[in-house]
Structures are given as C-alpha cells and as structure tokens.
Short mmCIF file of C-alpha atoms in Angstrom, two decimals:
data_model
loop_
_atom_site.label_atom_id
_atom_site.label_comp_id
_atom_site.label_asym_id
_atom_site.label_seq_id
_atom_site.Cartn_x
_atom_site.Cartn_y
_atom_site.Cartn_z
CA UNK A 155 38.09 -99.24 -181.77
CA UNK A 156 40.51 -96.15 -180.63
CA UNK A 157 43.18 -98.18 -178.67
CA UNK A 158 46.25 -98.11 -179.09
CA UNK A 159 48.48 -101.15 -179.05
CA UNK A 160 51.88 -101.66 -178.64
CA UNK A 161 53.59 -103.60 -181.81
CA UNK A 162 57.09 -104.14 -181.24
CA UNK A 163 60.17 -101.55 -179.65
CA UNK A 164 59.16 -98.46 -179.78
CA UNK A 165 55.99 -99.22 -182.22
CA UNK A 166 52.73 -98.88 -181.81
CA UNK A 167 49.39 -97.77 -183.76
CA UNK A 168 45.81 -96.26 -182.76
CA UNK A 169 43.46 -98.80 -183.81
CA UNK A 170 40.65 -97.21 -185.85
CA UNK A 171 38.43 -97.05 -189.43
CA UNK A 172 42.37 -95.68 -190.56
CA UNK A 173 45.18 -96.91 -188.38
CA UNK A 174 47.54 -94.28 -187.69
CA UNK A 175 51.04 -95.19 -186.90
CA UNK A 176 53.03 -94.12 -183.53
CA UNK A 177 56.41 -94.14 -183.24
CA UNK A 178 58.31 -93.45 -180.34
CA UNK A 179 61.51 -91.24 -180.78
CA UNK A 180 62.51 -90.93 -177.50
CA UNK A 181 60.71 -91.06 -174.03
CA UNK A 182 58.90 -87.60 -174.70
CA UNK A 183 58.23 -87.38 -178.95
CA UNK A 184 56.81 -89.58 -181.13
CA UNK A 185 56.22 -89.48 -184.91
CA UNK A 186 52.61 -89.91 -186.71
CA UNK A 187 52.16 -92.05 -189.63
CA UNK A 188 49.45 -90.42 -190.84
CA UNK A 189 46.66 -87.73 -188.94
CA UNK A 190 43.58 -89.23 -188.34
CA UNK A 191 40.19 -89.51 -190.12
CA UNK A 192 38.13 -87.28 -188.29
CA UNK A 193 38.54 -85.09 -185.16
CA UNK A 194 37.13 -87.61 -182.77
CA UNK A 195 39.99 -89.65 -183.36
CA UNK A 196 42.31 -87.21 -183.06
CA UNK A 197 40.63 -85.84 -179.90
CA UNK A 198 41.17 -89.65 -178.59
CA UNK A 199 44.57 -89.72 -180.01
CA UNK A 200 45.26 -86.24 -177.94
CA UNK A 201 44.23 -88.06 -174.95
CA UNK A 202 46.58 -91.24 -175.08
CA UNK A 203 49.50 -88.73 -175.78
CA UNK A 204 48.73 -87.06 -172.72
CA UNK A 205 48.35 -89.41 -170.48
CA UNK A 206 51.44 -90.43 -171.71
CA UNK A 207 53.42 -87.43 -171.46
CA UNK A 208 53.79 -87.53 -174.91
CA UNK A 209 54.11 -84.44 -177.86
CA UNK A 210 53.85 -85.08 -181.43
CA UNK A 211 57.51 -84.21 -183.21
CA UNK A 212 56.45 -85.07 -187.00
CA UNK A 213 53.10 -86.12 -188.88
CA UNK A 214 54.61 -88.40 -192.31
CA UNK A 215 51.83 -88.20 -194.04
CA UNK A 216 51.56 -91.31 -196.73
CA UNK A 217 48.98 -89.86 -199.10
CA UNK A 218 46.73 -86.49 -199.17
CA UNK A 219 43.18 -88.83 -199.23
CA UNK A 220 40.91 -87.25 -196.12
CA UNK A 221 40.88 -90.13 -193.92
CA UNK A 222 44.57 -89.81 -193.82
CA UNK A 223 44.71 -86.36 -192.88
CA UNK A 224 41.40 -85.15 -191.32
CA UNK A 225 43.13 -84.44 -187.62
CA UNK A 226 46.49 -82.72 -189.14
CA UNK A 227 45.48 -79.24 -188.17
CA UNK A 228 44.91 -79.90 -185.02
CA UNK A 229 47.85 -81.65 -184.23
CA UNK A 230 49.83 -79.06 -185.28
CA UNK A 231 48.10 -76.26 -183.85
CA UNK A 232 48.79 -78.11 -180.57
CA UNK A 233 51.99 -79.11 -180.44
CA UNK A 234 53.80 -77.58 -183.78
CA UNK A 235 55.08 -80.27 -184.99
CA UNK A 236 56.45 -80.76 -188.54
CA UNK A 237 53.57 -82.28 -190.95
CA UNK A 238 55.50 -84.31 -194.18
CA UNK A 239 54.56 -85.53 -197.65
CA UNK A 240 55.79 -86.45 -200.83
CA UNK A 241 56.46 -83.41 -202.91
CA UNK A 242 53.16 -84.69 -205.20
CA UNK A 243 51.19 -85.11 -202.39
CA UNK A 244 51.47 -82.51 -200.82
CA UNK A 245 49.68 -79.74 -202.31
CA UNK A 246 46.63 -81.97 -201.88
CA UNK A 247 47.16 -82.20 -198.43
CA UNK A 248 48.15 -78.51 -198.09
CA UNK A 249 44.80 -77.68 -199.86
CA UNK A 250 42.31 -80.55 -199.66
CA UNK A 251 39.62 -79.01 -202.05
CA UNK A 252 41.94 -79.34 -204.58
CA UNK A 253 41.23 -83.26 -204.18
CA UNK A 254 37.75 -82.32 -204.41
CA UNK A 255 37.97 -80.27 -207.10
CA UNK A 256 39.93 -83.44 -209.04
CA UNK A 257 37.41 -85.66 -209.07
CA UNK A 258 34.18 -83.68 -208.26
CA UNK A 259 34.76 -81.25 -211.26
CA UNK A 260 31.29 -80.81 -213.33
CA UNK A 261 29.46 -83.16 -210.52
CA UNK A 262 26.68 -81.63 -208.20
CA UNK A 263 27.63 -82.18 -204.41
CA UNK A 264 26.93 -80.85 -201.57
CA UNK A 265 30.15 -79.35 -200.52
CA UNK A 266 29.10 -78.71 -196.79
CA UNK A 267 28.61 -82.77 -196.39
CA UNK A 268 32.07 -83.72 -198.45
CA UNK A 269 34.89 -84.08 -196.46
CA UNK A 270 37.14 -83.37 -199.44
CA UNK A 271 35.84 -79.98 -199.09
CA UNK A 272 35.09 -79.69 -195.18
CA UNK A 273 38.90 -80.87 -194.36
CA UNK A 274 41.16 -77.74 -192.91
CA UNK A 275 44.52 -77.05 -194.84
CA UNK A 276 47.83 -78.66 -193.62
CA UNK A 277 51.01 -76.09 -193.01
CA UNK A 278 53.10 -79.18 -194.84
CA UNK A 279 56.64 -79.77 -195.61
CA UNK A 280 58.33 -81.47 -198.79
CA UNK A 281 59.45 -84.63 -197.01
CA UNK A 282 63.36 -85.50 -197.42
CA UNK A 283 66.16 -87.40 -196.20
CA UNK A 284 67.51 -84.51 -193.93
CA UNK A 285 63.88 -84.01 -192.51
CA UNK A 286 62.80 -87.43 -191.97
CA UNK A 287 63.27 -88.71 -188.36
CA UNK A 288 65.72 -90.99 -187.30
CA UNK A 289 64.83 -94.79 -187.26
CA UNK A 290 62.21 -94.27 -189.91
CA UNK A 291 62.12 -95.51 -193.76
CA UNK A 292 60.09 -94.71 -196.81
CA UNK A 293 59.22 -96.91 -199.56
CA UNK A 294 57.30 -95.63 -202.45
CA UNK A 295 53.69 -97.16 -203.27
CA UNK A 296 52.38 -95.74 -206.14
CA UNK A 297 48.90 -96.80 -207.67
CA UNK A 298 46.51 -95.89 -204.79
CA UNK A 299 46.92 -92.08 -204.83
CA UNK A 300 49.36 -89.79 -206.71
CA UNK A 301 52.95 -90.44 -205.23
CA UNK A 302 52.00 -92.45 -201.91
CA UNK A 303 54.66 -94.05 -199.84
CA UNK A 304 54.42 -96.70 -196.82
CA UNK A 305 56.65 -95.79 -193.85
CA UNK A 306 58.90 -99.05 -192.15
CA UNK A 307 60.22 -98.57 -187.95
CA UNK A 308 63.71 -99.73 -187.14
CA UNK A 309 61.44 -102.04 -184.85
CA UNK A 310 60.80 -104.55 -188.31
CA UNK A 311 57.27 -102.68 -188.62
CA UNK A 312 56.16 -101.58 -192.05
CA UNK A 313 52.79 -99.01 -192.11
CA UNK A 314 51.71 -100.40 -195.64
CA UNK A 315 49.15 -97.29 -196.02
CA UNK A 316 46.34 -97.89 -198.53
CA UNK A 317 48.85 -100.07 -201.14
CA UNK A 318 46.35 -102.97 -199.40
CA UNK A 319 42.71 -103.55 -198.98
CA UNK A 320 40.86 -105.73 -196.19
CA UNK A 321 39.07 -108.86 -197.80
CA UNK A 322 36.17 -106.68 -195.64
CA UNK A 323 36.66 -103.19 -197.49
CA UNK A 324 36.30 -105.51 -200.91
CA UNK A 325 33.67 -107.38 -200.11
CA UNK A 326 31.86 -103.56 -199.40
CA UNK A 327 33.02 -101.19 -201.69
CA UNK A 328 33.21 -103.76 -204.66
CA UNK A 329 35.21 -101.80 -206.98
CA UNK A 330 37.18 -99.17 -204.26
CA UNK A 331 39.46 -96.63 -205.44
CA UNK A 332 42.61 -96.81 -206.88
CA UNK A 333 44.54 -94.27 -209.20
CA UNK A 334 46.51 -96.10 -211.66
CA UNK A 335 45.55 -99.61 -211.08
CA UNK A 336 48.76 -101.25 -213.24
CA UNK A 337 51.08 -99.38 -210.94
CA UNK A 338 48.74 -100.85 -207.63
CA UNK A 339 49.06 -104.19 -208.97
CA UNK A 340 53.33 -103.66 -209.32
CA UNK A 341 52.66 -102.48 -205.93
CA UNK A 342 51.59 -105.53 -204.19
CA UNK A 343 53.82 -107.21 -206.09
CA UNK A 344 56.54 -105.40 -204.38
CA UNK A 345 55.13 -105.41 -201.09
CA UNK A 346 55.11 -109.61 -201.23
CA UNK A 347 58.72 -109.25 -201.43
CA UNK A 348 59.22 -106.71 -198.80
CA UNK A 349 60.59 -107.69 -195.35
CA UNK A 350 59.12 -106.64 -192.82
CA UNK A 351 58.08 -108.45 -188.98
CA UNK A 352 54.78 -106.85 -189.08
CA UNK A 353 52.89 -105.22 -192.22
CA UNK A 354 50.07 -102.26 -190.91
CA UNK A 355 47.95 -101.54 -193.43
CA UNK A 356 45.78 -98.84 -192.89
CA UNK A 357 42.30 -100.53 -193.13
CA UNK A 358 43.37 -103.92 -191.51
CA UNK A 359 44.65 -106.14 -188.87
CA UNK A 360 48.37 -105.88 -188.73
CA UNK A 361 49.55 -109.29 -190.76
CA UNK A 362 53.09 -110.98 -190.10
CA UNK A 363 52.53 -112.04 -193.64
CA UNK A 364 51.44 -110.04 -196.29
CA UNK A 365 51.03 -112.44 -199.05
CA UNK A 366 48.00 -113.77 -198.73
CA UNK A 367 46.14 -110.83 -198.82
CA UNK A 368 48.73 -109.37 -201.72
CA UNK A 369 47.75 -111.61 -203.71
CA UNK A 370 44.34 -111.58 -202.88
CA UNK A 371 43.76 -107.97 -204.00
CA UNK A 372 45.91 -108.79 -207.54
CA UNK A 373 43.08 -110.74 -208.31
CA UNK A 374 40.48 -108.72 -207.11
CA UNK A 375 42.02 -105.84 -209.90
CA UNK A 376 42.56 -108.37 -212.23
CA UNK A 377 38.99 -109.54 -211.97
CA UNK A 378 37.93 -105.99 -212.34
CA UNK A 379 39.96 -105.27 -215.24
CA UNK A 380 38.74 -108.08 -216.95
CA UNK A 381 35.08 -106.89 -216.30
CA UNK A 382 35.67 -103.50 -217.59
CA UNK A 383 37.20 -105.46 -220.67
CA UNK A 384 34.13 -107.33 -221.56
CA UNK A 385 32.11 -104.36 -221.09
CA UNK A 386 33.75 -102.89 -223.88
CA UNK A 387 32.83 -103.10 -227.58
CA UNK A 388 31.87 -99.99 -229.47
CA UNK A 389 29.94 -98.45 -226.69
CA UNK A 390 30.01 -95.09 -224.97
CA UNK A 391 31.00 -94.49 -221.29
CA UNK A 392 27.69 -94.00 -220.05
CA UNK A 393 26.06 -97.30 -221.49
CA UNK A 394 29.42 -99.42 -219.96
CA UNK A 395 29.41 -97.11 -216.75
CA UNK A 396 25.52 -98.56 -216.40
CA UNK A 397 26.55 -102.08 -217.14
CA UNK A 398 29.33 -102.06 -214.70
CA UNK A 399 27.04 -100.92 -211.81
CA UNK A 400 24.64 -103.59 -212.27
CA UNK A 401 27.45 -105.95 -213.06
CA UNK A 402 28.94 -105.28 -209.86
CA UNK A 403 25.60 -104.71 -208.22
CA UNK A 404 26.53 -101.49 -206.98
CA UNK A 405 24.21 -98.77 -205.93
CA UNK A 406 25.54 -95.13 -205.86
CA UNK A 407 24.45 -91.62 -204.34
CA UNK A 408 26.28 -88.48 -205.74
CA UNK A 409 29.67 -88.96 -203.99
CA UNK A 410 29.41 -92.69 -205.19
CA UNK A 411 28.82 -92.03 -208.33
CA UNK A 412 32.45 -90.47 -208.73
CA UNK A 413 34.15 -92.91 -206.75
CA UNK A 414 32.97 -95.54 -209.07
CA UNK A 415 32.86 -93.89 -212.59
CA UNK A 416 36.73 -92.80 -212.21
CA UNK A 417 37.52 -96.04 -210.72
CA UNK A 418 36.17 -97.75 -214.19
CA UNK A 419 38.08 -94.77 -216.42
CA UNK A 420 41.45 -95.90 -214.15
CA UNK A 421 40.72 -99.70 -215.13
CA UNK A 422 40.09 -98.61 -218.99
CA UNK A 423 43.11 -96.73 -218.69
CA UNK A 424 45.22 -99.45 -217.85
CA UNK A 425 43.54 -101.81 -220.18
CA UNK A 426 44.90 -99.12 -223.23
CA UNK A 427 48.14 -99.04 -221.00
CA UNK A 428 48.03 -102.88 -221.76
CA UNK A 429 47.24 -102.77 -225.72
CA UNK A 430 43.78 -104.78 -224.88
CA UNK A 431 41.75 -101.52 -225.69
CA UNK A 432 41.55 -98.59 -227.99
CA UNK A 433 39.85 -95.59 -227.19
CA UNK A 434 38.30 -94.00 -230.33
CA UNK A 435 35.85 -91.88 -231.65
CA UNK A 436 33.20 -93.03 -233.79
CA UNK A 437 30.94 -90.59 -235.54
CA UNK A 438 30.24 -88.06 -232.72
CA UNK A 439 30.90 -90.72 -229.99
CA UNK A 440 33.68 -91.54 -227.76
CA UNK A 441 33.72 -95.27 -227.77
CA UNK A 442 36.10 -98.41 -226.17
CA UNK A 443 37.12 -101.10 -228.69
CA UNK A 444 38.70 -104.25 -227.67
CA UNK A 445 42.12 -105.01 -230.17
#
C-alpha cells in the first residue's frame, strides 16, 4: 500500500485503494493520471516526488468521482501544474458538491462526513489535443461516470480508470456504481479489444490481459440486469428497491442507500433502453412492467 512501482519506460503508478498513474515526461516532470483519494496519499505521493526531484506538470483527470480527485488541490497549490478533464467532467471536478448534490438531492446526510461535499474545488482545464502532454493518449470510457476516459503511455501502458472492477470490489459492494450500465457493458467490450502491454485499472492489480476480468464484469451487469428484471411486474420503486436489497443481501446506511437505489434506477433504465421494460403509471403509482 503507497508504493510506487515502476511499469515499463517511463511508467509507473502509486499503488493504493485508487491507483494513480505517473508518467515521466522528462527527467524533472511527470504527468498524474488521476489525484489521489485522500490527502494521506497525496502527502505520500508528495514525498516520492521529492525524493525524486520530481514536480507535477499536468493532473489528467479520468472522471470527477472523489477518490479520483481528493489530492488535486493540493497538488496544484504546490507545484501549479495544469489539472485536465473532459469538458463533462469537469464541472464536477471543478465543484465537487455538485456530485453531491446529483445524487444526494432530497436524501438526509451528513454533509460534514461525505466526501462529495468535504472535497476542495479543482482550478481545471477543458482537456484537448493542444493541451494534452506529449506521449500520452485518451480513449473514451463512458458508462461508469458522465464522459470518463482511460489514459494509454507511449510505454504500451493503458490506465483503464474505473471502466473495470476487481473480482474483490464485486464480491463487496455487490451491486457498485455505474452510470449508464449499457454504455459500461460496450465499454468492456471495447477494452477486450484494446492493445495495450499492461492494463491499470484503478481498483486492481495491473493485468497483461484484460479479458478475463472484461468479461467477468459483463456478466456481473448482466446478472444484475436480469435481477432488476424479475423484480419487476406492476410494482412501485420502493417495494422492488426492498426486494433487491434482500435479493442481493445488501445492508445500507444513508450514503448506501443512494449508491444502491440509483444503481437499480441505472439498471431499469437500461432494461427500457433494451425494450424489456415499460415504465408506467398506474392509478396514482409509478410502476415497472415487463413487455
């Protein structure tokens, strides 16, 4: 936990909760993919780049979720550097109670304890072709978060971001986030067909093949579409929200409780995305009916 290793050329990443990607520009910047999950890390972070005689250049962020962005403000008040996302990302990132404010809206939580709310504001720039560093590429991977995008090193080494889950963080979390799960599932699809020497995604071991675990987390979706299918048959959110926690055997506190009851609107979204469902009301209820 908080090492970095050395991948390949001028590659490395910090080894943490969130991996954070280091690339070397030359033998005094590097580039950040992504800026930490908390302030600890970055503090440890700090401390490799200065025993290194290293300054941080650019931040790419791939996606405005807190884990991915927690230590941004202090990077940049230290060394100034440039702090990138996608031009839908980045207001999120620029603004992280916004985020917050998304999902959280008409839910009681204690705002002090959220990081969606505790997370400092980014000074962030629309990322572009004339800003993005040389020896650097971005493919877009939407699904996970509103416009997210993986970042691959002229060393063969492609930061995969959150477009993959650890067998570990399913086996946890059950039913973890993801935006617009048809567009995750294209996603991996297009990430078992991307070449790459080494795949980093952010909440794993780096993989010199990804299609294992591609797969793998197809199916887990799948699965979990298919349970939010079966749930439904004339019956409100809140009775199929209750069967789907004890279906999965999930137990929630506040924040939990949003994580999970958007997560099962995003699978009955792409179930009426699909033409399995219909969304209708019936007398003065909102119900799900299979076609």
């Amino acid at each position: 936990m908080f090492e970095v290793r050395h991948l390949k050329g001028n590659t490395y990443y910090f080894e943490a909760f969130t991996n954070v990607g280091i690339y070397r520009l030359d033998e005094s910047r590097v580039v950040l993919i992504d800026g930490t999950d908390h302030k600890r890390m970055a503090k440890a972070v700090n401390n490799y780049l200065k025993a290194e005689n290293l300054t941080v250049d650019t931040i790419i962020c791939t996606h405005c979720h807190v884990d991915h962005i927690c230590g941004n403000r202090d990077f940049y008040e230290k060394y100034g550097c440039r702090i990138l996302s996608t031009e839908k990302e980045k207001p999120f990132i620029a603004q992280p109670d916004l985020e917050g404010t998304f999902y959280y809206n008409g839910v009681d939580t204690d705002k002090s304890r959220n990081p969606f709310f505790t997370v400092e504001p980014s000074v962030i720039e629309t990322l572009t072709e004339e800003n993005l560093p040389d020896g650097l590429e971005i493919i877009s991977l939407p699904g996970h978060s509103f416009d997210m995008i993986g970042v691959k090193t002229a060393d063969g080494v492609f930061f995969a971001a959150d477009s993959i889950l650890s067998e570990k963080t399913w086996t946890e979390h059950k039913a973890p986030f993801f935006r617009n799960v048809n567009e995750s599932i294209e996603t991996l699809k297009k990430l078992k067909e991307t070449e790459a020497d080494i795949y980093v995604p952010s909440h794993n071991a780096p993989l010199t093949d990804i299609k294992n675990l591609a797969d793998y987390n197809i199916s887990k979706l799948e699965s979990l579409k298919e349970t939010a299918y079966e749930l439904c048959d004339t019956v409100g959110f809140d009775e199929m929200f209750t069967a789907f926690l004890k279906k999965l055997s999930l137990s929630i506190r506040t924040e939990k409780y949003v994580n999970y009851s958007v997560m099962l609107k995003n699978l009955l979204q792409a179930l009426v995305d699909d033409g399995k469902i219909k969304a209708v009301m019936d007398g003065d209820k909102f119900v799900y009916v299979r076609k």
